[in-house]
Amino acid sequence: MNNDKITSAQLACMLFLSILATSMLTSPSLAYGIAKNDMWMTPLIGSLGGFLTVALSLALYRRYPGCTLIQYSDLILTKWLGKPISLVFLFVCLQMNANQLRQFAELMKLAFMVNTPIIIFAVSMMLVGAIVVNLGIELIGRLSLLFTPIIIIIVAVLILPLIRGMEPDQLLPFMADGAAPILRGAFALQIWFPTYIYAAMFLPYVSDINKARRWLNWGVCWSTTIFTLSFLYIVMSMGAASQHFSYPFLLLSRYVTIASFMTHLDALIMILWVLDVFIRTIVMYYAAVSGFSQWFQLPSYKPITLPVGLLIVLLTFWSIPDITTYNFLAYIVLYYYTLGNICIPLLLYIIALFRSGPAQDEHSPAPSGSGPSVLHGEGTA
Amino acid sequence: MRLSMHASARFIRCSCVRVAAPLLLAALLSGCWDRTEINDLAIITAAGMDLADDGKIKLSVQLFVPSPPSSEQGSSTSSPGASNKTIIRYATGLDMADAAARLQEMMSRRLFWGQADVFIFGEKLAKRSIKEPMDFLTRHPHPRERANLFVSDGEAEEIVKWKTPIERNSAETLREMAVLQTGLNTSILQVIEELAEEAHTAVIPVVRIMRKKPEVPFIGGTVAIKDLRQAAKLDSLETRGLLWLRNEIKFATLTAPAYPGGDYASVYIYSANSKLVPSIKGNKWSMLVAIEATSNLNENASTLDITKEANVKRLERTFEGIIQSRIDKTVKKAQRSGIDYLGFAEQYHRHYPKHWLAAKKDWDTRFPKIEVRYKIRLTIARNGLTGKNATLQSGGGNNS
């Protein structure tokens, strides 16, 4: 591996910001659509996905120190079975990259820069991302640590002025339709929470590994807190209107006035959006690039940075002709995000439990087609 | 030799990069797709939507036209209004977006909705449907959700083109008046929020023009929207009752005879808080209106000696009665029409979700039967700079 090192705190910030980036704008309307005004409880339950993935990545790392998920899936499942499964994980990773890039570009075009070609947003973000990725993991960690307070301050500035106008009454009726919608809403949030599995891709670079568990669990707690607070904020200030708008948080940021003369604060949310998606891009991009280099067992990931970037830009526009299709995809990506980020690590861990030590030849080479079906079996069990 | 060749190759590569980088940057420099100069914009400050005779929508906009900076410098000594003018333009279209597009055809500058603070629906349009304009206003990324909505008494166009002597334009006048809150102050977001609630009703303030010289528009009364069209109309006094129910009273002056047959007394309410408490007992649905208000005594021309605690209490009871009758008038009116614009449905939905689910379908028949009770507590906290007003009484202080 490289000599670059990050600290556990930086890793927690990286993943925390990655989740915050896209969730801030799109999760409220998704969650409101399912759980109505009880949606503020969904992150409390949904966070279990975060804690589970943190535990999985740490437990697997303890068994295979110095290895990323791509590397130990070969060790756990043998090369024949491990390669296809880690390839599925990498494809989900590519898809996440592509989705967030499309989301970023669409929102910039919709709300801020109507005439700019959408490809400019995607490509410029990817090129800047490529520079950062090539400069190494250490820079990503430091940038995340640097941006975390800025982003939290922006979120606070957007939320605080409207506190007076909130109506706690909007939270009633409490659980009118029982617990089922909340559970379904918590499941929908699994688009975001299991992103913490990407700790498995970064743990080998962490210098203070003994603190990793504490920091990562704190990260999940922060994510839960900020999810819950922003959901409470949206329900209490918009109530039933939350379902009318696609980006409730963006809308509220336009609604905020500070002391009745500072209005039109959506420039702030643009700063938040660009900074935060930038962090998410470099984190996920790095995971994809380093993952592929490990999959091909390359000595360095740098030569494939740009090719992978091109692949991501392609996926950004491939088969998503318009925003309606994209929004519909949210219900589908949920399943394959869950597959990639929860089912695959869970499968690896369960099999690793049954095997001691590095890979032996117990599993006869299976046809690669059986990989995904095994996964489905595990996922539903 | 070999070393220097290597070095020169690196030098060439370096200089290639140095030349290529600025060239690549230059490619981006031309690309200001979303550049907008302020003197290319026609800034809409207010828009009125009327129903044209053929069922189309007539859009009238009030434009603030910023003049180019060069002329502004020249006229900096004169009043700031001289270089910037407000103009009115009209267009008719199949829907709001169509009308806006037609309006654009007639303009040399690009229409900009981002500063539009006021949107006014004409009465005829409000009676047909506000669906179309509302969809445009929330879907289009430019109009702000904080913009005020009004329904005009008559044509919206009249209000838009009215020239105000005090503020910059009529949009500014209306917005300031709404903020002072003698009537409702509703933003686009609030209307959407109310329409999304259980009763699917919303209330929008009415602007009318006082028909005397000089013509002055003012916010008087309210329109209740049900099924996205105007369903009921409240006058100014009934609107006050509505404001009490909605907990939107900020200031109020109440005037009543201090005691039956006596002279008038007035209190100025500076803090008020109201709450709707629903309850269901058996099949009997009732709503408790709980109000707490704090006021100062503004005027007392009567012989009542307000330095005595018992008299102050009596006065408080009198004004509590005034508040109650005001609210009750509004409640009765709503119940007679069967349209729940008071927000009762949402209260039952919040506090009795199961009952509400069952009663939801026949709410329009159930709503008029709801018994409304009142618990009003008004405090006269201060009585002003004078106490007992014996000097101003004709017969001297002969009160009890």
PDB file of N, CA and C in Angstrom, chain B residues 188-276:
ATOM      1  N   ILE B 188     -46.823  32.033  -0.549  1.00  0.00           N
ATOM      2  CA  ILE B 188     -47.125  30.891  -1.416  1.00  0.00           C
ATOM      3  C   ILE B 188     -46.955  29.595  -0.645  1.00  0.00           C
ATOM      4  N   LEU B 189     -45.868  29.518   0.133  1.00  0.00           N
ATOM      5  CA  LEU B 189     -45.607  28.292   0.877  1.00  0.00           C
ATOM      6  C   LEU B 189     -46.739  27.985   1.855  1.00  0.00           C
ATOM      7  N   GLN B 190     -47.241  29.039   2.531  1.00  0.00           N
ATOM      8  CA  GLN B 190     -48.317  28.801   3.497  1.00  0.00           C
ATOM      9  C   GLN B 190     -49.580  28.289   2.812  1.00  0.00           C
ATOM     10  N   VAL B 191     -49.878  28.870   1.655  1.00  0.00           N
ATOM     11  CA  VAL B 191     -51.090  28.433   0.954  1.00  0.00           C
ATOM     12  C   VAL B 191     -50.948  26.973   0.532  1.00  0.00           C
ATOM     13  N   ILE B 192     -49.774  26.617   0.033  1.00  0.00           N
ATOM     14  CA  ILE B 192     -49.540  25.225  -0.357  1.00  0.00           C
ATOM     15  C   ILE B 192     -49.683  24.314   0.861  1.00  0.00           C
ATOM     16  N   GLU B 193     -49.133  24.784   1.974  1.00  0.00           N
ATOM     17  CA  GLU B 193     -49.172  23.989   3.200  1.00  0.00           C
ATOM     18  C   GLU B 193     -50.628  23.751   3.623  1.00  0.00           C
ATOM     19  N   GLU B 194     -51.444  24.816   3.558  1.00  0.00           N
ATOM     20  CA  GLU B 194     -52.837  24.660   3.977  1.00  0.00           C
ATOM     21  C   GLU B 194     -53.618  23.789   2.998  1.00  0.00           C
ATOM     22  N   LEU B 195     -53.297  23.946   1.717  1.00  0.00           N
ATOM     23  CA  LEU B 195     -54.011  23.130   0.733  1.00  0.00           C
ATOM     24  C   LEU B 195     -53.646  21.661   0.880  1.00  0.00           C
ATOM     25  N   ALA B 196     -52.441  21.402   1.371  1.00  0.00           N
ATOM     26  CA  ALA B 196     -52.008  20.010   1.520  1.00  0.00           C
ATOM     27  C   ALA B 196     -52.590  19.375   2.770  1.00  0.00           C
ATOM     28  N   GLU B 197     -53.147  20.202   3.664  1.00  0.00           N
ATOM     29  CA  GLU B 197     -53.683  19.657   4.901  1.00  0.00           C
ATOM     30  C   GLU B 197     -55.016  18.962   4.647  1.00  0.00           C
ATOM     31  N   GLU B 198     -55.574  18.428   5.736  1.00  0.00           N
ATOM     32  CA  GLU B 198     -56.722  17.529   5.595  1.00  0.00           C
ATOM     33  C   GLU B 198     -57.945  18.183   4.954  1.00  0.00           C
ATOM     34  N   ALA B 199     -58.217  19.451   5.273  1.00  0.00           N
ATOM     35  CA  ALA B 199     -59.461  20.044   4.801  1.00  0.00           C
ATOM     36  C   ALA B 199     -59.355  20.568   3.367  1.00  0.00           C
ATOM     37  N   HIS B 200     -58.157  20.635   2.821  1.00  0.00           N
ATOM     38  CA  HIS B 200     -57.926  21.159   1.470  1.00  0.00           C
ATOM     39  C   HIS B 200     -58.499  22.558   1.290  1.00  0.00           C
ATOM     40  N   THR B 201     -58.387  23.362   2.306  1.00  0.00           N
ATOM     41  CA  THR B 201     -58.842  24.744   2.171  1.00  0.00           C
ATOM     42  C   THR B 201     -57.663  25.668   2.442  1.00  0.00           C
ATOM     43  N   ALA B 202     -57.809  26.913   2.001  1.00  0.00           N
ATOM     44  CA  ALA B 202     -56.778  27.893   2.295  1.00  0.00           C
ATOM     45  C   ALA B 202     -57.443  29.249   2.361  1.00  0.00           C
ATOM     46  N   VAL B 203     -56.810  30.173   3.009  1.00  0.00           N
ATOM     47  CA  VAL B 203     -57.351  31.528   3.047  1.00  0.00           C
ATOM     48  C   VAL B 203     -56.318  32.495   2.475  1.00  0.00           C
ATOM     49  N   ILE B 204     -56.813  33.418   1.672  1.00  0.00           N
ATOM     50  CA  ILE B 204     -55.952  34.394   1.015  1.00  0.00           C
ATOM     51  C   ILE B 204     -56.569  35.773   1.249  1.00  0.00           C
ATOM     52  N   PRO B 205     -55.776  36.749   1.631  1.00  0.00           N
ATOM     53  CA  PRO B 205     -56.352  38.075   1.879  1.00  0.00           C
ATOM     54  C   PRO B 205     -56.845  38.765   0.612  1.00  0.00           C
ATOM     55  N   VAL B 206     -57.783  39.641   0.785  1.00  0.00           N
ATOM     56  CA  VAL B 206     -58.377  40.364  -0.339  1.00  0.00           C
ATOM     57  C   VAL B 206     -57.817  41.778  -0.363  1.00  0.00           C
ATOM     58  N   VAL B 207     -57.474  42.244  -1.543  1.00  0.00           N
ATOM     59  CA  VAL B 207     -57.100  43.647  -1.695  1.00  0.00           C
ATOM     60  C   VAL B 207     -58.241  44.346  -2.387  1.00  0.00           C
ATOM     61  N   ARG B 208     -58.670  45.462  -1.838  1.00  0.00           N
ATOM     62  CA  ARG B 208     -59.663  46.236  -2.563  1.00  0.00           C
ATOM     63  C   ARG B 208     -59.187  47.669  -2.683  1.00  0.00           C
ATOM     64  N   ILE B 209     -59.794  48.354  -3.604  1.00  0.00           N
ATOM     65  CA  ILE B 209     -59.419  49.753  -3.801  1.00  0.00           C
ATOM     66  C   ILE B 209     -60.542  50.605  -3.252  1.00  0.00           C
ATOM     67  N   MET B 210     -60.166  51.523  -2.390  1.00  0.00           N
ATOM     68  CA  MET B 210     -61.168  52.429  -1.841  1.00  0.00           C
ATOM     69  C   MET B 210     -61.611  53.352  -2.971  1.00  0.00           C
ATOM     70  N   ARG B 211     -62.918  53.386  -3.217  1.00  0.00           N
ATOM     71  CA  ARG B 211     -63.394  54.043  -4.423  1.00  0.00           C
ATOM     72  C   ARG B 211     -63.511  55.562  -4.296  1.00  0.00           C
ATOM     73  N   LYS B 212     -63.035  56.094  -3.196  1.00  0.00           N
ATOM     74  CA  LYS B 212     -63.086  57.556  -3.083  1.00  0.00           C
ATOM     75  C   LYS B 212     -61.785  58.137  -3.608  1.00  0.00           C
ATOM     76  N   LYS B 213     -61.776  59.429  -3.835  1.00  0.00           N
ATOM     77  CA  LYS B 213     -60.525  60.072  -4.188  1.00  0.00           C
ATOM     78  C   LYS B 213     -59.794  60.418  -2.902  1.00  0.00           C
ATOM     79  N   PRO B 214     -58.501  60.191  -2.755  1.00  0.00           N
ATOM     80  CA  PRO B 214     -57.668  59.471  -3.705  1.00  0.00           C
ATOM     81  C   PRO B 214     -57.890  57.963  -3.575  1.00  0.00           C
ATOM     82  N   GLU B 215     -57.680  57.243  -4.657  1.00  0.00           N
ATOM     83  CA  GLU B 215     -57.877  55.805  -4.629  1.00  0.00           C
ATOM     84  C   GLU B 215     -56.743  55.147  -3.849  1.00  0.00           C
ATOM     85  N   VAL B 216     -57.111  54.351  -2.873  1.00  0.00           N
ATOM     86  CA  VAL B 216     -56.104  53.680  -2.059  1.00  0.00           C
ATOM     87  C   VAL B 216     -56.448  52.202  -1.991  1.00  0.00           C
ATOM     88  N   PRO B 217     -55.537  51.326  -2.368  1.00  0.00           N
ATOM     89  CA  PRO B 217     -55.820  49.908  -2.144  1.00  0.00           C
ATOM     90  C   PRO B 217     -55.515  49.546  -0.705  1.00  0.00           C
ATOM     91  N   PHE B 218     -56.286  48.682  -0.147  1.00  0.00           N
ATOM     92  CA  PHE B 218     -56.004  48.238   1.211  1.00  0.00           C
ATOM     93  C   PHE B 218     -56.394  46.773   1.338  1.00  0.00           C
ATOM     94  N   ILE B 219     -55.856  46.137   2.361  1.00  0.00           N
ATOM     95  CA  ILE B 219     -56.142  44.725   2.568  1.00  0.00           C
ATOM     96  C   ILE B 219     -57.351  44.650   3.475  1.00  0.00           C
ATOM     97  N   GLY B 220     -58.461  44.248   2.945  1.00  0.00           N
ATOM     98  CA  GLY B 220     -59.654  44.181   3.760  1.00  0.00           C
ATOM     99  C   GLY B 220     -60.418  42.928   3.425  1.00  0.00           C
ATOM    100  N   GLY B 221     -60.449  42.033   4.362  1.00  0.00           N
ATOM    101  CA  GLY B 221     -61.204  40.819   4.135  1.00  0.00           C
ATOM    102  C   GLY B 221     -60.352  39.669   3.651  1.00  0.00           C
ATOM    103  N   THR B 222     -61.020  38.547   3.477  1.00  0.00           N
ATOM    104  CA  THR B 222     -60.326  37.309   3.180  1.00  0.00           C
ATOM    105  C   THR B 222     -61.178  36.479   2.239  1.00  0.00           C
ATOM    106  N   VAL B 223     -60.491  35.737   1.399  1.00  0.00           N
ATOM    107  CA  VAL B 223     -61.191  34.780   0.563  1.00  0.00           C
ATOM    108  C   VAL B 223     -60.819  33.393   1.037  1.00  0.00           C
ATOM    109  N   ALA B 224     -61.821  32.547   1.203  1.00  0.00           N
ATOM    110  CA  ALA B 224     -61.527  31.173   1.572  1.00  0.00           C
ATOM    111  C   ALA B 224     -61.561  30.330   0.309  1.00  0.00           C
ATOM    112  N   ILE B 225     -60.522  29.532   0.142  1.00  0.00           N
ATOM    113  CA  ILE B 225     -60.383  28.697  -1.045  1.00  0.00           C
ATOM    114  C   ILE B 225     -60.735  27.268  -0.665  1.00  0.00           C
ATOM    115  N   LYS B 226     -61.624  26.685  -1.419  1.00  0.00           N
ATOM    116  CA  LYS B 226     -61.945  25.268  -1.198  1.00  0.00           C
ATOM    117  C   LYS B 226     -61.954  24.623  -2.569  1.00  0.00           C
ATOM    118  N   ASP B 227     -61.366  23.449  -2.685  1.00  0.00           N
ATOM    119  CA  ASP B 227     -61.221  22.803  -3.988  1.00  0.00           C
ATOM    120  C   ASP B 227     -60.591  23.748  -4.992  1.00  0.00           C
ATOM    121  N   LEU B 228     -59.643  24.519  -4.523  1.00  0.00           N
ATOM    122  CA  LEU B 228     -58.857  25.421  -5.364  1.00  0.00           C
ATOM    123  C   LEU B 228     -59.651  26.549  -5.999  1.00  0.00           C
ATOM    124  N   ARG B 229     -60.861  26.783  -5.513  1.00  0.00           N
ATOM    125  CA  ARG B 229     -61.544  27.977  -6.006  1.00  0.00           C
ATOM    126  C   ARG B 229     -62.192  28.736  -4.866  1.00  0.00           C
ATOM    127  N   GLN B 230     -62.448  30.004  -5.140  1.00  0.00           N
ATOM    128  CA  GLN B 230     -63.013  30.861  -4.117  1.00  0.00           C
ATOM    129  C   GLN B 230     -64.372  30.325  -3.686  1.00  0.00           C
ATOM    130  N   ALA B 231     -64.512  30.077  -2.378  1.00  0.00           N
ATOM    131  CA  ALA B 231     -65.758  29.483  -1.909  1.00  0.00           C
ATOM    132  C   ALA B 231     -66.495  30.384  -0.943  1.00  0.00           C
ATOM    133  N   ALA B 232     -65.788  31.264  -0.292  1.00  0.00           N
ATOM    134  CA  ALA B 232     -66.457  32.146   0.658  1.00  0.00           C
ATOM    135  C   ALA B 232     -65.630  33.407   0.789  1.00  0.00           C
ATOM    136  N   LYS B 233     -66.303  34.453   1.236  1.00  0.00           N
ATOM    137  CA  LYS B 233     -65.607  35.722   1.354  1.00  0.00           C
ATOM    138  C   LYS B 233     -65.918  36.319   2.719  1.00  0.00           C
ATOM    139  N   LEU B 234     -64.893  36.746   3.409  1.00  0.00           N
ATOM    140  CA  LEU B 234     -65.085  37.336   4.723  1.00  0.00           C
ATOM    141  C   LEU B 234     -64.769  38.825   4.652  1.00  0.00           C
ATOM    142  N   ASP B 235     -65.513  39.621   5.437  1.00  0.00           N
ATOM    143  CA  ASP B 235     -65.169  41.043   5.463  1.00  0.00           C
ATOM    144  C   ASP B 235     -64.076  41.282   6.505  1.00  0.00           C
ATOM    145  N   SER B 236     -63.705  42.517   6.688  1.00  0.00           N
ATOM    146  CA  SER B 236     -62.555  42.817   7.558  1.00  0.00           C
ATOM    147  C   SER B 236     -62.768  42.322   8.979  1.00  0.00           C
ATOM    148  N   LEU B 237     -63.964  42.535   9.494  1.00  0.00           N
ATOM    149  CA  LEU B 237     -64.215  42.165  10.878  1.00  0.00           C
ATOM    150  C   LEU B 237     -64.183  40.645  11.053  1.00  0.00           C
ATOM    151  N   GLU B 238     -64.781  39.943  10.077  1.00  0.00           N
ATOM    152  CA  GLU B 238     -64.756  38.479  10.150  1.00  0.00           C
ATOM    153  C   GLU B 238     -63.327  37.961   9.997  1.00  0.00           C
ATOM    154  N   THR B 239     -62.524  38.694   9.233  1.00  0.00           N
ATOM    155  CA  THR B 239     -61.129  38.307   9.095  1.00  0.00           C
ATOM    156  C   THR B 239     -60.404  38.401  10.433  1.00  0.00           C
ATOM    157  N   ARG B 240     -60.756  39.444  11.212  1.00  0.00           N
ATOM    158  CA  ARG B 240     -60.142  39.556  12.533  1.00  0.00           C
ATOM    159  C   ARG B 240     -60.461  38.308  13.365  1.00  0.00           C
ATOM    160  N   GLY B 241     -61.703  37.865  13.275  1.00  0.00           N
ATOM    161  CA  GLY B 241     -62.088  36.647  13.996  1.00  0.00           C
ATOM    162  C   GLY B 241     -61.262  35.457  13.531  1.00  0.00           C
ATOM    163  N   LEU B 242     -61.042  35.399  12.213  1.00  0.00           N
ATOM    164  CA  LEU B 242     -60.250  34.311  11.647  1.00  0.00           C
ATOM    165  C   LEU B 242     -58.806  34.380  12.150  1.00  0.00           C
ATOM    166  N   LEU B 243     -58.285  35.587  12.235  1.00  0.00           N
ATOM    167  CA  LEU B 243     -56.909  35.747  12.704  1.00  0.00           C
ATOM    168  C   LEU B 243     -56.778  35.256  14.144  1.00  0.00           C
ATOM    169  N   TRP B 244     -57.813  35.528  14.961  1.00  0.00           N
ATOM    170  CA  TRP B 244     -57.783  35.021  16.330  1.00  0.00           C
ATOM    171  C   TRP B 244     -57.709  33.506  16.338  1.00  0.00           C
ATOM    172  N   LEU B 245     -58.514  32.874  15.492  1.00  0.00           N
ATOM    173  CA  LEU B 245     -58.530  31.410  15.457  1.00  0.00           C
ATOM    174  C   LEU B 245     -57.212  30.843  14.957  1.00  0.00           C
ATOM    175  N   ARG B 246     -56.597  31.549  14.031  1.00  0.00           N
ATOM    176  CA  ARG B 246     -55.358  31.044  13.452  1.00  0.00           C
ATOM    177  C   ARG B 246     -54.139  31.445  14.261  1.00  0.00           C
ATOM    178  N   ASN B 247     -54.350  32.112  15.375  1.00  0.00           N
ATOM    179  CA  ASN B 247     -53.252  32.575  16.219  1.00  0.00           C
ATOM    180  C   ASN B 247     -52.319  33.493  15.436  1.00  0.00           C
ATOM    181  N   GLU B 248     -52.896  34.387  14.648  1.00  0.00           N
ATOM    182  CA  GLU B 248     -52.059  35.297  13.885  1.00  0.00           C
ATOM    183  C   GLU B 248     -52.284  36.741  14.287  1.00  0.00           C
ATOM    184  N   ILE B 249     -53.019  36.933  15.385  1.00  0.00           N
ATOM    185  CA  ILE B 249     -53.202  38.299  15.878  1.00  0.00           C
ATOM    186  C   ILE B 249     -51.904  38.752  16.508  1.00  0.00           C
ATOM    187  N   LYS B 250     -51.419  39.874  16.061  1.00  0.00           N
ATOM    188  CA  LYS B 250     -50.240  40.422  16.725  1.00  0.00           C
ATOM    189  C   LYS B 250     -50.637  41.634  17.531  1.00  0.00           C
ATOM    190  N   PHE B 251     -51.382  42.520  16.885  1.00  0.00           N
ATOM    191  CA  PHE B 251     -51.861  43.718  17.571  1.00  0.00           C
ATOM    192  C   PHE B 251     -53.344  43.838  17.305  1.00  0.00           C
ATOM    193  N   ALA B 252     -54.059  44.384  18.257  1.00  0.00           N
ATOM    194  CA  ALA B 252     -55.475  44.631  18.034  1.00  0.00           C
ATOM    195  C   ALA B 252     -55.916  45.734  18.959  1.00  0.00           C
ATOM    196  N   THR B 253     -56.826  46.552  18.488  1.00  0.00           N
ATOM    197  CA  THR B 253     -57.433  47.546  19.358  1.00  0.00           C
ATOM    198  C   THR B 253     -58.908  47.208  19.467  1.00  0.00           C
ATOM    199  N   LEU B 254     -59.353  46.996  20.697  1.00  0.00           N
ATOM    200  CA  LEU B 254     -60.764  46.659  20.910  1.00  0.00           C
ATOM    201  C   LEU B 254     -61.439  47.851  21.560  1.00  0.00           C
ATOM    202  N   THR B 255     -62.628  48.162  21.087  1.00  0.00           N
ATOM    203  CA  THR B 255     -63.365  49.290  21.649  1.00  0.00           C
ATOM    204  C   THR B 255     -64.768  48.831  21.997  1.00  0.00           C
ATOM    205  N   ALA B 256     -65.217  49.216  23.191  1.00  0.00           N
ATOM    206  CA  ALA B 256     -66.568  48.842  23.617  1.00  0.00           C
ATOM    207  C   ALA B 256     -67.003  49.788  24.726  1.00  0.00           C
ATOM    208  N   PRO B 257     -68.294  49.917  24.963  1.00  0.00           N
ATOM    209  CA  PRO B 257     -68.744  50.682  26.127  1.00  0.00           C
ATOM    210  C   PRO B 257     -68.174  50.045  27.392  1.00  0.00           C
ATOM    211  N   ALA B 258     -67.659  50.870  28.279  1.00  0.00           N
ATOM    212  CA  ALA B 258     -66.993  50.346  29.473  1.00  0.00           C
ATOM    213  C   ALA B 258     -67.986  49.578  30.347  1.00  0.00           C
ATOM    214  N   TYR B 259     -69.221  50.010  30.358  1.00  0.00           N
ATOM    215  CA  TYR B 259     -70.296  49.262  31.016  1.00  0.00           C
ATOM    216  C   TYR B 259     -71.554  49.597  30.234  1.00  0.00           C
ATOM    217  N   PRO B 260     -72.566  48.779  30.329  1.00  0.00           N
ATOM    218  CA  PRO B 260     -73.744  49.025  29.496  1.00  0.00           C
ATOM    219  C   PRO B 260     -74.247  50.445  29.645  1.00  0.00           C
ATOM    220  N   GLY B 261     -74.324  51.154  28.560  1.00  0.00           N
ATOM    221  CA  GLY B 261     -74.804  52.527  28.580  1.00  0.00           C
ATOM    222  C   GLY B 261     -73.722  53.551  28.847  1.00  0.00           C
ATOM    223  N   GLY B 262     -72.516  53.100  29.118  1.00  0.00           N
ATOM    224  CA  GLY B 262     -71.450  54.034  29.449  1.00  0.00           C
ATOM    225  C   GLY B 262     -70.697  54.520  28.217  1.00  0.00           C
ATOM    226  N   ASP B 263     -69.680  55.370  28.439  1.00  0.00           N
ATOM    227  CA  ASP B 263     -68.863  55.829  27.327  1.00  0.00           C
ATOM    228  C   ASP B 263     -67.893  54.723  26.918  1.00  0.00           C
ATOM    229  N   TYR B 264     -67.199  54.975  25.795  1.00  0.00           N
ATOM    230  CA  TYR B 264     -66.327  53.935  25.255  1.00  0.00           C
ATOM    231  C   TYR B 264     -65.001  53.829  25.992  1.00  0.00           C
ATOM    232  N   ALA B 265     -64.492  52.632  25.968  1.00  0.00           N
ATOM    233  CA  ALA B 265     -63.123  52.396  26.429  1.00  0.00           C
ATOM    234  C   ALA B 265     -62.430  51.538  25.382  1.00  0.00           C
ATOM    235  N   SER B 266     -61.126  51.723  25.250  1.00  0.00           N
ATOM    236  CA  SER B 266     -60.375  50.924  24.273  1.00  0.00           C
ATOM    237  C   SER B 266     -59.157  50.299  24.921  1.00  0.00           C
ATOM    238  N   VAL B 267     -58.880  49.063  24.495  1.00  0.00           N
ATOM    239  CA  VAL B 267     -57.620  48.449  24.923  1.00  0.00           C
ATOM    240  C   VAL B 267     -56.822  48.099  23.687  1.00  0.00           C
ATOM    241  N   TYR B 268     -55.525  48.139  23.867  1.00  0.00           N
ATOM    242  CA  TYR B 268     -54.607  47.792  22.779  1.00  0.00           C
ATOM    243  C   TYR B 268     -53.924  46.491  23.161  1.00  0.00           C
ATOM    244  N   ILE B 269     -54.212  45.446  22.390  1.00  0.00           N
ATOM    245  CA  ILE B 269     -53.643  44.127  22.697  1.00  0.00           C
ATOM    246  C   ILE B 269     -52.278  44.014  22.035  1.00  0.00           C
ATOM    247  N   TYR B 270     -51.260  43.757  22.824  1.00  0.00           N
ATOM    248  CA  TYR B 270     -49.928  43.670  22.223  1.00  0.00           C
ATOM    249  C   TYR B 270     -49.375  42.260  22.263  1.00  0.00           C
ATOM    250  N   SER B 271     -50.048  41.376  22.928  1.00  0.00           N
ATOM    251  CA  SER B 271     -49.565  40.004  22.901  1.00  0.00           C
ATOM    252  C   SER B 271     -50.773  39.084  23.007  1.00  0.00           C
ATOM    253  N   ALA B 272     -50.882  38.193  22.070  1.00  0.00           N
ATOM    254  CA  ALA B 272     -52.054  37.320  22.076  1.00  0.00           C
ATOM    255  C   ALA B 272     -51.643  35.934  21.635  1.00  0.00           C
ATOM    256  N   ASN B 273     -52.318  34.972  22.199  1.00  0.00           N
ATOM    257  CA  ASN B 273     -51.984  33.590  21.896  1.00  0.00           C
ATOM    258  C   ASN B 273     -53.274  32.789  21.882  1.00  0.00           C
ATOM    259  N   SER B 274     -53.526  32.092  20.809  1.00  0.00           N
ATOM    260  CA  SER B 274     -54.756  31.318  20.786  1.00  0.00           C
ATOM    261  C   SER B 274     -54.459  29.870  20.426  1.00  0.00           C
ATOM    262  N   LYS B 275     -55.353  29.016  20.835  1.00  0.00           N
ATOM    263  CA  LYS B 275     -55.126  27.596  20.645  1.00  0.00           C
ATOM    264  C   LYS B 275     -56.464  26.916  20.418  1.00  0.00           C
ATOM    265  N   LEU B 276     -56.492  25.974  19.502  1.00  0.00           N
ATOM    266  CA  LEU B 276     -57.705  25.190  19.291  1.00  0.00           C
ATOM    267  C   LEU B 276     -57.513  23.839  19.963  1.00  0.00           C
TER     268      LEU B 276
END
